[in-house]
Short mmCIF file of N, CA and C in Angstrom, two decimals:
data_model
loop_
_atom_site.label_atom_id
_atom_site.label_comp_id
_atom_site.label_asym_id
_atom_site.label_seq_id
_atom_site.Cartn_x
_atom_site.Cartn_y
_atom_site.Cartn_z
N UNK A 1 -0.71 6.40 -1.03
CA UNK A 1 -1.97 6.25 -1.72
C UNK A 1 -1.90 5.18 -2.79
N UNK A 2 -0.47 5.21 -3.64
CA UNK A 2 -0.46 3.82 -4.48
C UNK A 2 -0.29 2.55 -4.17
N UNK A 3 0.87 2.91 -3.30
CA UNK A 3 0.78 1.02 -2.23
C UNK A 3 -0.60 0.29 -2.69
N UNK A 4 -1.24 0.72 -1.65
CA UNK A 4 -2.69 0.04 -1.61
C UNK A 4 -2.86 -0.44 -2.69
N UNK A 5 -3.28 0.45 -3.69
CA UNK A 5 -4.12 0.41 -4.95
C UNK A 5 -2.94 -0.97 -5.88
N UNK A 6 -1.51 -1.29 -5.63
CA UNK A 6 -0.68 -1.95 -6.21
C UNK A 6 -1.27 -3.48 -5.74
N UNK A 7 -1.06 -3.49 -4.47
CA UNK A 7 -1.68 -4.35 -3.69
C UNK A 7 -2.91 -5.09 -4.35
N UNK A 8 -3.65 -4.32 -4.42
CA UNK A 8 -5.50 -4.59 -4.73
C UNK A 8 -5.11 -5.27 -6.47
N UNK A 9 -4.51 -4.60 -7.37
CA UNK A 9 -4.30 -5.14 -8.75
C UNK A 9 -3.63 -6.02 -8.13
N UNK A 10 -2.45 -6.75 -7.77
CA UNK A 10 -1.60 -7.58 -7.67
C UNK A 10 -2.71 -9.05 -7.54
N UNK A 11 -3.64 -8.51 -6.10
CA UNK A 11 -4.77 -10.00 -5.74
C UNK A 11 -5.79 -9.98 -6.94
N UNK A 12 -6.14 -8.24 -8.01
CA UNK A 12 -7.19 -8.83 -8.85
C UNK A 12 -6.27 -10.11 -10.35
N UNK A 13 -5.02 -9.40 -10.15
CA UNK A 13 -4.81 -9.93 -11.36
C UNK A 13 -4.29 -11.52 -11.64
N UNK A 14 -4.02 -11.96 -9.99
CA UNK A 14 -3.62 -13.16 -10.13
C UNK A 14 -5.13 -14.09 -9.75
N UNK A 15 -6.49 -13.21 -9.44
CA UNK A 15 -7.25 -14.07 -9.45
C UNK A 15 -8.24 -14.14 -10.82
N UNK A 16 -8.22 -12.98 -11.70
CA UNK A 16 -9.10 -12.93 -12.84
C UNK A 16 -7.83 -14.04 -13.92
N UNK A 17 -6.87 -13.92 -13.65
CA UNK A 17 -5.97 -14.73 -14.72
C UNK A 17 -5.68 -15.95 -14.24
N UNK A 18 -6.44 -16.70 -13.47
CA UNK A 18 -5.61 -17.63 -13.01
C UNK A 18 -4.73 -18.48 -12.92
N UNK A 19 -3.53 -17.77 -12.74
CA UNK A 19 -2.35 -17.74 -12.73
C UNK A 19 -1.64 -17.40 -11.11
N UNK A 20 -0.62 -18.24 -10.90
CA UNK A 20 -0.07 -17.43 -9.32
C UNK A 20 0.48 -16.51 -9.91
N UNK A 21 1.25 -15.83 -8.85
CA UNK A 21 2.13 -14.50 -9.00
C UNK A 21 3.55 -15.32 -9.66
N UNK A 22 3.80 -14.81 -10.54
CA UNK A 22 4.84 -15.45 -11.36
C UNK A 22 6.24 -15.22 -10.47
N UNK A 23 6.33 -14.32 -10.10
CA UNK A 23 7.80 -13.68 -9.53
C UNK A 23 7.39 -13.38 -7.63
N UNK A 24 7.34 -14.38 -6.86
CA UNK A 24 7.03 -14.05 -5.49
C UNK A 24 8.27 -13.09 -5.12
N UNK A 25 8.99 -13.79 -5.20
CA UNK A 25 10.84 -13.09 -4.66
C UNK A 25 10.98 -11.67 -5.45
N UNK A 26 10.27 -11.37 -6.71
CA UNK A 26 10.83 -10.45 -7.00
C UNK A 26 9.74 -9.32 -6.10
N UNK A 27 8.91 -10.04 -6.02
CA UNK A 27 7.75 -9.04 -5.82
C UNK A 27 8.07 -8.80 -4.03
N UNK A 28 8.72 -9.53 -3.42
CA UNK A 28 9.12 -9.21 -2.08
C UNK A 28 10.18 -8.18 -2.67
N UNK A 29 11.21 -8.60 -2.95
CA UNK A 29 12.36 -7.52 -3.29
C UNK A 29 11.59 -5.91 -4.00
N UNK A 30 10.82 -5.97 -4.33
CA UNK A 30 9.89 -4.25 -4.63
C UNK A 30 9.54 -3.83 -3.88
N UNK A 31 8.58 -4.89 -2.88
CA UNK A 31 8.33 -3.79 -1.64
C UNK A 31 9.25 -3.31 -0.55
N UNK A 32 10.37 -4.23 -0.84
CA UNK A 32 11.21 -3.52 0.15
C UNK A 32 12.01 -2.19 -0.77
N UNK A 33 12.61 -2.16 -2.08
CA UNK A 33 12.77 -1.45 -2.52
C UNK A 33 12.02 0.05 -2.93
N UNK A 34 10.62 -0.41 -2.73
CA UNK A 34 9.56 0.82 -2.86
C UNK A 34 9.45 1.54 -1.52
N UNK A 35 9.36 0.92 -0.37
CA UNK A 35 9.21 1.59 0.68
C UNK A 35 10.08 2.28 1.27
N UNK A 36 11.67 1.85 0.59
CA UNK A 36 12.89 2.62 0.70
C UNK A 36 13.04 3.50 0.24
N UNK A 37 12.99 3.50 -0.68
CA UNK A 37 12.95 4.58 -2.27
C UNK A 37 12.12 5.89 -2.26
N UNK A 38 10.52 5.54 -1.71
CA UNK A 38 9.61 5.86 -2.05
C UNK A 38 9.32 8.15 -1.37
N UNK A 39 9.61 7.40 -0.34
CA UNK A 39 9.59 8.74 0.77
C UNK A 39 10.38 10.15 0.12
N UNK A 40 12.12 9.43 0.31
CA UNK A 40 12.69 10.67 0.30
C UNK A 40 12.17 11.06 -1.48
N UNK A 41 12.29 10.17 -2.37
CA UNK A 41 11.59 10.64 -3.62
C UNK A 41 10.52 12.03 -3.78
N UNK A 42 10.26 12.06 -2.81
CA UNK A 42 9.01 12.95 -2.78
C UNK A 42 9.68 14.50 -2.80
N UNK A 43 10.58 14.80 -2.67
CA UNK A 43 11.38 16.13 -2.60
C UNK A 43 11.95 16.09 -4.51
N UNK A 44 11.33 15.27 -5.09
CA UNK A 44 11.78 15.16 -6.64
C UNK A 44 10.79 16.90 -7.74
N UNK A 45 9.32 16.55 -7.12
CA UNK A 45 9.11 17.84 -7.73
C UNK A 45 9.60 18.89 -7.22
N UNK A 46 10.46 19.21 -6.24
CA UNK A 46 10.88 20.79 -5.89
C UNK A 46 12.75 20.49 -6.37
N UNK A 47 12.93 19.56 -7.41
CA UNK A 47 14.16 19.91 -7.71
C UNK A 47 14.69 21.35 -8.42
N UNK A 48 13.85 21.49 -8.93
CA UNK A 48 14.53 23.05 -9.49
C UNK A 48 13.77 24.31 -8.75
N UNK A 49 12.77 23.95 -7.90
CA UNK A 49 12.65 24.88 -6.82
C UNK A 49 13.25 25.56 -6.01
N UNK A 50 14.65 26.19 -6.02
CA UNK A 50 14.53 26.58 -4.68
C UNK A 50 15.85 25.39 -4.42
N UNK A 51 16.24 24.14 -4.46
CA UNK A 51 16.84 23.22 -4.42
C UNK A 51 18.25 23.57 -4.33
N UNK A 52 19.39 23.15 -3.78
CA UNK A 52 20.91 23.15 -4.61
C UNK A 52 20.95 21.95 -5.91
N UNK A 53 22.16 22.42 -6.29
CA UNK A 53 21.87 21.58 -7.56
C UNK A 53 22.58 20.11 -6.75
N UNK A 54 23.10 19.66 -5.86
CA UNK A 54 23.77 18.60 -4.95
C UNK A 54 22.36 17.82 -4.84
N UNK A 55 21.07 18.67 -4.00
CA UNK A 55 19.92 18.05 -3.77
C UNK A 55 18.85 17.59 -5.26
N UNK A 56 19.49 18.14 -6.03
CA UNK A 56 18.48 17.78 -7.52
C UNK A 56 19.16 16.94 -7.73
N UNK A 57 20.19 16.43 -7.29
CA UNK A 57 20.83 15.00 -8.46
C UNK A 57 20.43 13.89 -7.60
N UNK A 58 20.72 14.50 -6.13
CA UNK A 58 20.42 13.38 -5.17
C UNK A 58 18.65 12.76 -5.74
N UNK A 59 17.58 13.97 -5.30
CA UNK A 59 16.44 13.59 -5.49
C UNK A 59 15.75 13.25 -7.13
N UNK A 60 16.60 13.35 -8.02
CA UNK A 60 16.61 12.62 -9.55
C UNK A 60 16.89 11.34 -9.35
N UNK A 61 18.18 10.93 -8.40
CA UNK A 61 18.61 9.59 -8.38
C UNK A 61 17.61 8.66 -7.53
N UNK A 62 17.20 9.42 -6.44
CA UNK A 62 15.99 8.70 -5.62
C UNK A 62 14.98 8.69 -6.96
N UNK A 63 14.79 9.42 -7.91
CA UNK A 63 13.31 9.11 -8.19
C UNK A 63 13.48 8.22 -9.10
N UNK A 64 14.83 7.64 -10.28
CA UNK A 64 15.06 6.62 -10.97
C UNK A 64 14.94 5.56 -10.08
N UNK A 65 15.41 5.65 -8.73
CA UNK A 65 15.63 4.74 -8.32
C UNK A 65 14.10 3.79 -7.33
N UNK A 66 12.91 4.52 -7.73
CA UNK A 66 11.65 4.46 -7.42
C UNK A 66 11.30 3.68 -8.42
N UNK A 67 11.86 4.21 -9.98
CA UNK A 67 11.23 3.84 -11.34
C UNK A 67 11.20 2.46 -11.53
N UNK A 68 12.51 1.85 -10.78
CA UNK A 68 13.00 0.49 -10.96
C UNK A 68 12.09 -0.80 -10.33
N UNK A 69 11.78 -0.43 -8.90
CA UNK A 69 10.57 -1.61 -8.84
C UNK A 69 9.54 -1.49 -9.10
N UNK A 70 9.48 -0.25 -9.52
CA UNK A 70 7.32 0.35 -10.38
C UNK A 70 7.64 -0.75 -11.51
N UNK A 71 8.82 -0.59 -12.37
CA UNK A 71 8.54 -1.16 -13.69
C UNK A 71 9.10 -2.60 -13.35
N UNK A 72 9.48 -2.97 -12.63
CA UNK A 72 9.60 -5.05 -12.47
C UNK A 72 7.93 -5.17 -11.79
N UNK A 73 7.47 -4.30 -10.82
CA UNK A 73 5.73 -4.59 -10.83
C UNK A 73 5.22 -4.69 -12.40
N UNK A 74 5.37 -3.79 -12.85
CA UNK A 74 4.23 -3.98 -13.93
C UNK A 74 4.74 -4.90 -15.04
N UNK A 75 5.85 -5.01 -15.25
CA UNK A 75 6.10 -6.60 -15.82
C UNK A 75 5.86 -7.85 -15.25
N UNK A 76 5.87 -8.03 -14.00
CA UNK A 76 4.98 -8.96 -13.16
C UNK A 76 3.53 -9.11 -13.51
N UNK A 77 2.98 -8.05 -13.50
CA UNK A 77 1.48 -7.82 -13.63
C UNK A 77 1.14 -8.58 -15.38
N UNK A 78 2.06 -7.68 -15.88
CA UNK A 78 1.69 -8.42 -17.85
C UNK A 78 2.18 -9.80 -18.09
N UNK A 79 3.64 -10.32 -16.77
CA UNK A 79 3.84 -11.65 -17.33
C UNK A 79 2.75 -12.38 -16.45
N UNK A 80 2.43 -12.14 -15.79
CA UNK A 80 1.07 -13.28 -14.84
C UNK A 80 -0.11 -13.31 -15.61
N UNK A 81 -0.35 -12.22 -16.44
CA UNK A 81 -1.57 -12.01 -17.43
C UNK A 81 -1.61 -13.14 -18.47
N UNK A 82 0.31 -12.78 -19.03
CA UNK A 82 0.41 -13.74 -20.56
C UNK A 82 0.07 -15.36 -20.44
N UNK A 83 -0.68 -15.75 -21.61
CA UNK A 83 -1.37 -16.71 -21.25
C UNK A 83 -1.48 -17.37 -20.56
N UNK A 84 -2.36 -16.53 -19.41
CA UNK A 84 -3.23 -16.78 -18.25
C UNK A 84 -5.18 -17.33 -19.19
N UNK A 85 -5.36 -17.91 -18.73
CA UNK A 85 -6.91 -17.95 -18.69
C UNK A 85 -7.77 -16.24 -18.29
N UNK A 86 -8.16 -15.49 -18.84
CA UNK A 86 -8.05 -14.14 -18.40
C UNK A 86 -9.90 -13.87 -18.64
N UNK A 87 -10.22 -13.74 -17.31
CA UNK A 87 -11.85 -13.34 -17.23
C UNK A 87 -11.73 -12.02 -17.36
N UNK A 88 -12.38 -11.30 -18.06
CA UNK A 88 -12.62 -9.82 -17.88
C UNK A 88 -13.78 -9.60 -17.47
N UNK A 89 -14.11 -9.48 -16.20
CA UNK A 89 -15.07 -9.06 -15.35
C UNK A 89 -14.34 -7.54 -15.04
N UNK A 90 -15.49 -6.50 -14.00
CA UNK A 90 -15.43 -5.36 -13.76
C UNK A 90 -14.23 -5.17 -13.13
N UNK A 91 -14.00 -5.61 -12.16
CA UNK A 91 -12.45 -5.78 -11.35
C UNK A 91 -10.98 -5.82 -12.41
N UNK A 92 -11.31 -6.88 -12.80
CA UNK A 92 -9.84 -7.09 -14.40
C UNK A 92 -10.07 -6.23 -14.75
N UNK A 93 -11.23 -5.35 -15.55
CA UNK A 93 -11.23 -3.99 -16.74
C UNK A 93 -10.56 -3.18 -15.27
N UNK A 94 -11.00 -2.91 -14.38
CA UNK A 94 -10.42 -2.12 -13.39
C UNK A 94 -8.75 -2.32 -13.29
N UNK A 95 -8.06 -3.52 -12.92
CA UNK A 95 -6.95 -3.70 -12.71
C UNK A 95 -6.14 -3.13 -14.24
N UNK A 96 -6.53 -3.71 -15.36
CA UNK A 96 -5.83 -3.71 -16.64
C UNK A 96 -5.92 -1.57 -16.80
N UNK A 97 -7.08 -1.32 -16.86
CA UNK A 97 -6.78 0.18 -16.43
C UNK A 97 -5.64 0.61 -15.54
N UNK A 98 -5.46 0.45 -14.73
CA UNK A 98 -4.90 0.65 -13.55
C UNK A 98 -3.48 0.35 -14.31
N UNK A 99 -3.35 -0.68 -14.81
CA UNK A 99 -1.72 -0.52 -15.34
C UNK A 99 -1.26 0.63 -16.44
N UNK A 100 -2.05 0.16 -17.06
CA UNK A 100 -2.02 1.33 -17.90
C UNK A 100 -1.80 2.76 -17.61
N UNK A 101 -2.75 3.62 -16.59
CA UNK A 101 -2.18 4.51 -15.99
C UNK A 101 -1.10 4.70 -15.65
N UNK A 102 -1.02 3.21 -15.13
CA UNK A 102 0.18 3.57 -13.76
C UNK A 102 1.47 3.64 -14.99
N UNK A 103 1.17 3.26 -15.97
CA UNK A 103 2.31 2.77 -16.62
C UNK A 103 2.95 4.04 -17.40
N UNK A 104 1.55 4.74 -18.17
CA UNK A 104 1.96 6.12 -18.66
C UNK A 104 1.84 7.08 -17.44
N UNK A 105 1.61 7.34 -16.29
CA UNK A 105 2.10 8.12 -15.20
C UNK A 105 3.89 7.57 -14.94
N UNK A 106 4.43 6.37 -14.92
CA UNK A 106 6.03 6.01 -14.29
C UNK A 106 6.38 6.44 -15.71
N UNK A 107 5.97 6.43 -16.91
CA UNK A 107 6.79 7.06 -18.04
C UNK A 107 6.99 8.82 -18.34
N UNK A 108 6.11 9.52 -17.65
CA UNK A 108 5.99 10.77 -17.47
C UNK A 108 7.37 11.24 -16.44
N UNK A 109 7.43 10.14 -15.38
CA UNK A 109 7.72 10.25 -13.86
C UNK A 109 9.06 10.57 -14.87
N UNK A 110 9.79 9.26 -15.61
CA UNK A 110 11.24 9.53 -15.94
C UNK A 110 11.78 10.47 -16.63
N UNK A 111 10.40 11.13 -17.60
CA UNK A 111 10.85 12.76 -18.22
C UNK A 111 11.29 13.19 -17.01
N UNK A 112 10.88 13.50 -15.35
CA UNK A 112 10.71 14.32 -14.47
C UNK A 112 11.89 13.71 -13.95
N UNK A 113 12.33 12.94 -14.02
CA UNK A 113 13.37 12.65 -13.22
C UNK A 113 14.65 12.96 -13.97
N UNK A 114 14.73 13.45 -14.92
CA UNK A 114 15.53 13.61 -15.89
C UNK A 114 16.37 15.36 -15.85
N UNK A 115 17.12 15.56 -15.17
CA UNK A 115 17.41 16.81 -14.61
C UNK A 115 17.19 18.15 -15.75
N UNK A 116 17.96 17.06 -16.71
CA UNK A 116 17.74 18.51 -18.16
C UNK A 116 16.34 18.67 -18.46
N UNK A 117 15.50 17.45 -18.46
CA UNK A 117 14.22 17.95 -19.25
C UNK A 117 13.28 18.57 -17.46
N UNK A 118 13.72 18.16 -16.28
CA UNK A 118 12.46 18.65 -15.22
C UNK A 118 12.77 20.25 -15.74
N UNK A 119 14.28 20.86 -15.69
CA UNK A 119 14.03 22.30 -15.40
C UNK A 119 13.34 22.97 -16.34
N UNK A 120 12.81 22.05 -17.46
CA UNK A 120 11.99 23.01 -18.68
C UNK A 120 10.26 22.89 -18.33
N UNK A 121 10.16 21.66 -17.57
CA UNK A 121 8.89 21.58 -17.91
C UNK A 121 8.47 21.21 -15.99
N UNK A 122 9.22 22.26 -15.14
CA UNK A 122 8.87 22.31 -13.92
C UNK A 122 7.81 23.27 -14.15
N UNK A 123 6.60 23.77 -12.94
CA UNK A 123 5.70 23.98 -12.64
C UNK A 123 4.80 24.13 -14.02
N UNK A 124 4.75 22.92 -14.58
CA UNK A 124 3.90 23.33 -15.91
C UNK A 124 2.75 21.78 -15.52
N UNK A 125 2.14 21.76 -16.51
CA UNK A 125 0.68 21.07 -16.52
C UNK A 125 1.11 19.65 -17.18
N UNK A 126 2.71 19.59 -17.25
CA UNK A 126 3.40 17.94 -17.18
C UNK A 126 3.56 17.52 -16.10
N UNK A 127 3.72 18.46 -15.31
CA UNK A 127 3.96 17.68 -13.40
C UNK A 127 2.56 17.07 -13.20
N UNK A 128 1.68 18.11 -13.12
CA UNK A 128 0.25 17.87 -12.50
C UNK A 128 -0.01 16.77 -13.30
N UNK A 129 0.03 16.47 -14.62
CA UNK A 129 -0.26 15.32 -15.72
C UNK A 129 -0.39 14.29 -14.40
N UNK A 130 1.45 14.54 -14.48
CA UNK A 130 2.40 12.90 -13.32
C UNK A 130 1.63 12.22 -12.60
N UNK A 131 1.50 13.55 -11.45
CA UNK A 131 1.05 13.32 -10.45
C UNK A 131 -0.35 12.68 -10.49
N UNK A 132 -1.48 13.24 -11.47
CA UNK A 132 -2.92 12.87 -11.16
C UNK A 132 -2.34 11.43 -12.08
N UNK A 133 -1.88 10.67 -13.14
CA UNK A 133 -1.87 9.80 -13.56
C UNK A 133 -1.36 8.90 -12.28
N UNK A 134 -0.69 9.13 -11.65
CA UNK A 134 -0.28 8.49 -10.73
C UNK A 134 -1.46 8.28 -9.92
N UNK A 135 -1.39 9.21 -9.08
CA UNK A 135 -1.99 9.30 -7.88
C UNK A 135 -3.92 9.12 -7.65
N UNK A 136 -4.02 9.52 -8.81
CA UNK A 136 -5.47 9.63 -8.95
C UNK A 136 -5.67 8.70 -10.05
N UNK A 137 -5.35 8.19 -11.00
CA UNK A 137 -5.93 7.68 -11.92
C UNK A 137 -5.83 6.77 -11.33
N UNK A 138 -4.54 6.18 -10.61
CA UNK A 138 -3.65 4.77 -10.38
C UNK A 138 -4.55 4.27 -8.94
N UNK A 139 -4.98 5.19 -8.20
CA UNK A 139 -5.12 5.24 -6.80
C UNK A 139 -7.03 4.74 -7.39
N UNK A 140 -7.88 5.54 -7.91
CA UNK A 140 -9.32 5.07 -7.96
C UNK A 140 -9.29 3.87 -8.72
N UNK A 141 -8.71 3.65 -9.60
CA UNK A 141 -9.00 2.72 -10.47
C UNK A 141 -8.93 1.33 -9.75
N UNK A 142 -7.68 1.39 -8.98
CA UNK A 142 -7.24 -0.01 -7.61
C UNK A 142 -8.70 -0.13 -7.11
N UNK A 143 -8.80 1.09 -6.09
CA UNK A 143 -9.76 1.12 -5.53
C UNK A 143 -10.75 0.33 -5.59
N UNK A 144 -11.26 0.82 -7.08
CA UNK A 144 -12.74 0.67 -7.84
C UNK A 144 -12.64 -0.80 -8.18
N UNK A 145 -11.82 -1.37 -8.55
CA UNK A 145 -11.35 -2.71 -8.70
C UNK A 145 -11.56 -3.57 -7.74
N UNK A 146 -10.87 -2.86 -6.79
CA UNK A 146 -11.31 -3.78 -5.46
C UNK A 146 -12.68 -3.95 -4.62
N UNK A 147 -13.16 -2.55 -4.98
CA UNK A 147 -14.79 -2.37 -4.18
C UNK A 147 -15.64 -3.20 -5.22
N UNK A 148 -15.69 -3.95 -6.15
CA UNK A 148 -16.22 -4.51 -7.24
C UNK A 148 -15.78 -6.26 -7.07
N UNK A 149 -14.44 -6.26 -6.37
CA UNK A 149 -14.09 -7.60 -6.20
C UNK A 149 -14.18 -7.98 -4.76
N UNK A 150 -14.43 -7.24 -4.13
CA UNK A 150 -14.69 -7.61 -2.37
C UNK A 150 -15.71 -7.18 -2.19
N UNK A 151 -16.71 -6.40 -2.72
CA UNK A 151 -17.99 -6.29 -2.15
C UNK A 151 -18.64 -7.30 -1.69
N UNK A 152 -19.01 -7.83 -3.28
CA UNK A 152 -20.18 -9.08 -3.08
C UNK A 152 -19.81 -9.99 -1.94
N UNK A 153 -18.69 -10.26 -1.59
CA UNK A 153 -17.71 -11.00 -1.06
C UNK A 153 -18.33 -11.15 0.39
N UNK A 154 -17.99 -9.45 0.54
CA UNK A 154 -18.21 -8.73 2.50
C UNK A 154 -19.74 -8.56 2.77
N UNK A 155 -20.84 -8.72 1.14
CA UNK A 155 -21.98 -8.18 1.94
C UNK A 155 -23.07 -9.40 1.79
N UNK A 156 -22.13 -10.12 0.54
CA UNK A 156 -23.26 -11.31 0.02
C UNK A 156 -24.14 -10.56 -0.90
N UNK A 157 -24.35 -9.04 -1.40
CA UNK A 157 -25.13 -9.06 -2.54
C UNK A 157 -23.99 -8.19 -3.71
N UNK A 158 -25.00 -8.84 -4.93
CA UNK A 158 -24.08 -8.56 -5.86
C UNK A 158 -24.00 -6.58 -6.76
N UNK A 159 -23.03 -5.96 -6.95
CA UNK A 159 -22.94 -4.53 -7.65
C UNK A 159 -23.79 -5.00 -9.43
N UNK A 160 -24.47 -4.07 -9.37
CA UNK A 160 -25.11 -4.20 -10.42
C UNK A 160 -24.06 -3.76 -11.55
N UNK A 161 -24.16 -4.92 -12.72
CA UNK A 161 -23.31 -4.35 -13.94
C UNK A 161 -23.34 -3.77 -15.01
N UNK A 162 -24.53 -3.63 -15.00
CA UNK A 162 -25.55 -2.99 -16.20
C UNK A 162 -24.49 -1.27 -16.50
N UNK A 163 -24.23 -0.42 -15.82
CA UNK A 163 -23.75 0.34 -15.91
C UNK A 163 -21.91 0.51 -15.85
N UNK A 164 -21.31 -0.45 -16.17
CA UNK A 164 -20.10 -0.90 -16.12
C UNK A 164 -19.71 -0.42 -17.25
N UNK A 165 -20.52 -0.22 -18.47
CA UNK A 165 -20.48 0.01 -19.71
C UNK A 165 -19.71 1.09 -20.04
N UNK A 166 -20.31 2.24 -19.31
CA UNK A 166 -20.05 3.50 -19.68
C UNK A 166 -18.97 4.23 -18.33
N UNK A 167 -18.98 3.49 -17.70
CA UNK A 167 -18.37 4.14 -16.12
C UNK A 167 -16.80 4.20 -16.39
N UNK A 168 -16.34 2.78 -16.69
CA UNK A 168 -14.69 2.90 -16.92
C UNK A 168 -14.42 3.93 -18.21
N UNK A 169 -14.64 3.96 -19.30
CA UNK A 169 -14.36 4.67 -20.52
C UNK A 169 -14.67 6.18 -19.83
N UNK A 170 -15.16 6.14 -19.44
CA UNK A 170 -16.00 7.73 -19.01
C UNK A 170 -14.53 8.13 -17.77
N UNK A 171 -14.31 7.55 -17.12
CA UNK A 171 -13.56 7.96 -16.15
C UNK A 171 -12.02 8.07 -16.66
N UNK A 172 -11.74 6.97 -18.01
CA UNK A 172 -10.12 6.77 -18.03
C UNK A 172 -10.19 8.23 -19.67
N UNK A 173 -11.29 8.51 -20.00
CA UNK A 173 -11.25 9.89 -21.12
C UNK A 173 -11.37 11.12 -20.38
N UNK A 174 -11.95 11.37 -18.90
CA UNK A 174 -12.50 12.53 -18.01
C UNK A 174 -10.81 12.57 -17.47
N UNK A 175 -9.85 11.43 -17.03
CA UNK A 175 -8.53 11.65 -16.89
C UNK A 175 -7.64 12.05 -17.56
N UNK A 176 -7.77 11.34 -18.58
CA UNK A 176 -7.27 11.79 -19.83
C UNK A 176 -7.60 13.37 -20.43
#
């Protein structure tokens, strides 16, 4: 569900800043590292479930080891920004959201990946935090970014902006 949404910021942010992608090579080297990483990671919230403690170190180490090309993306994303020429149209407020999430969701992720602190704060309302910062905040916000920057594009008419005002703030405090 985040792929995508990484994707969609990656094309808004190198076209609202115009700027190329600062780091091509690094940004190849993430997706191969994310799509490796990414899967078995997913057995990270049932580490103190039920788990041996052999499989909690393993799936702690998969999930640091997830952390590592999330955070060379999003330093990609802020060095292509830094003085870039930077339009903030609906798409950019969308993308620049979108890091942000994503950024305090991968900082949540490393409490969780952290063996001493998951077993205190397993099945509590810090996982779910993770997960919706991730998954949901990180995942609509791409989205919304992109349906705002490819619409006009695919239909030839333009999303009205008049209500742009209140829509992002409303959605990144209703997450919050």
């Amino acid at each position: 569900m985040i792929l995508p949404s990484m994707g969609v910021v990656s094309e808004l942010v190198t076209a609202f800043s115009k700027k190329t992608d600062l780091r091509l090579q690094v940004h190849r080297l993430f997706k191969r590292g994310h799509r490796r990483d990414f899967l078995p990671g997913l057995g990270s919230p049932h580490v103190c479930g039920g788990q041996s403690v052999y499989a909690g170190i393993v799936f702690s180490a998969l999930s640091f080891a997830v952390a590592i090309p999330s955070a060379i993306k999003v330093f990609n994303w802020t060095a292509t920004l830094y003085k870039g020429s930077v339009s903030y149209q609906a798409p950019m407020l969308y993308a620049i959201g979108f890091i942000g999430l994503f950024t305090m969701g991968g900082l949540t992720g490393l409490f969780l990946a952290t063996l001493a602190v998951d077993v205190h704060v397993h099945a509590t309302y810090f996982v779910v935090a993770h997960f919706h910062y991730i998954m949901v905040g990180g995942a609509v916000m791409g989205y919304m970014g992109g349906l705002h920057f490819w619409w006009p594009k695919i239909t030839d008419a333009c999303i009205r902006t008049d209500g742009q005002d209140w829509r992002r703030p409303s959605f990144l405090i209703g997450l919050t």
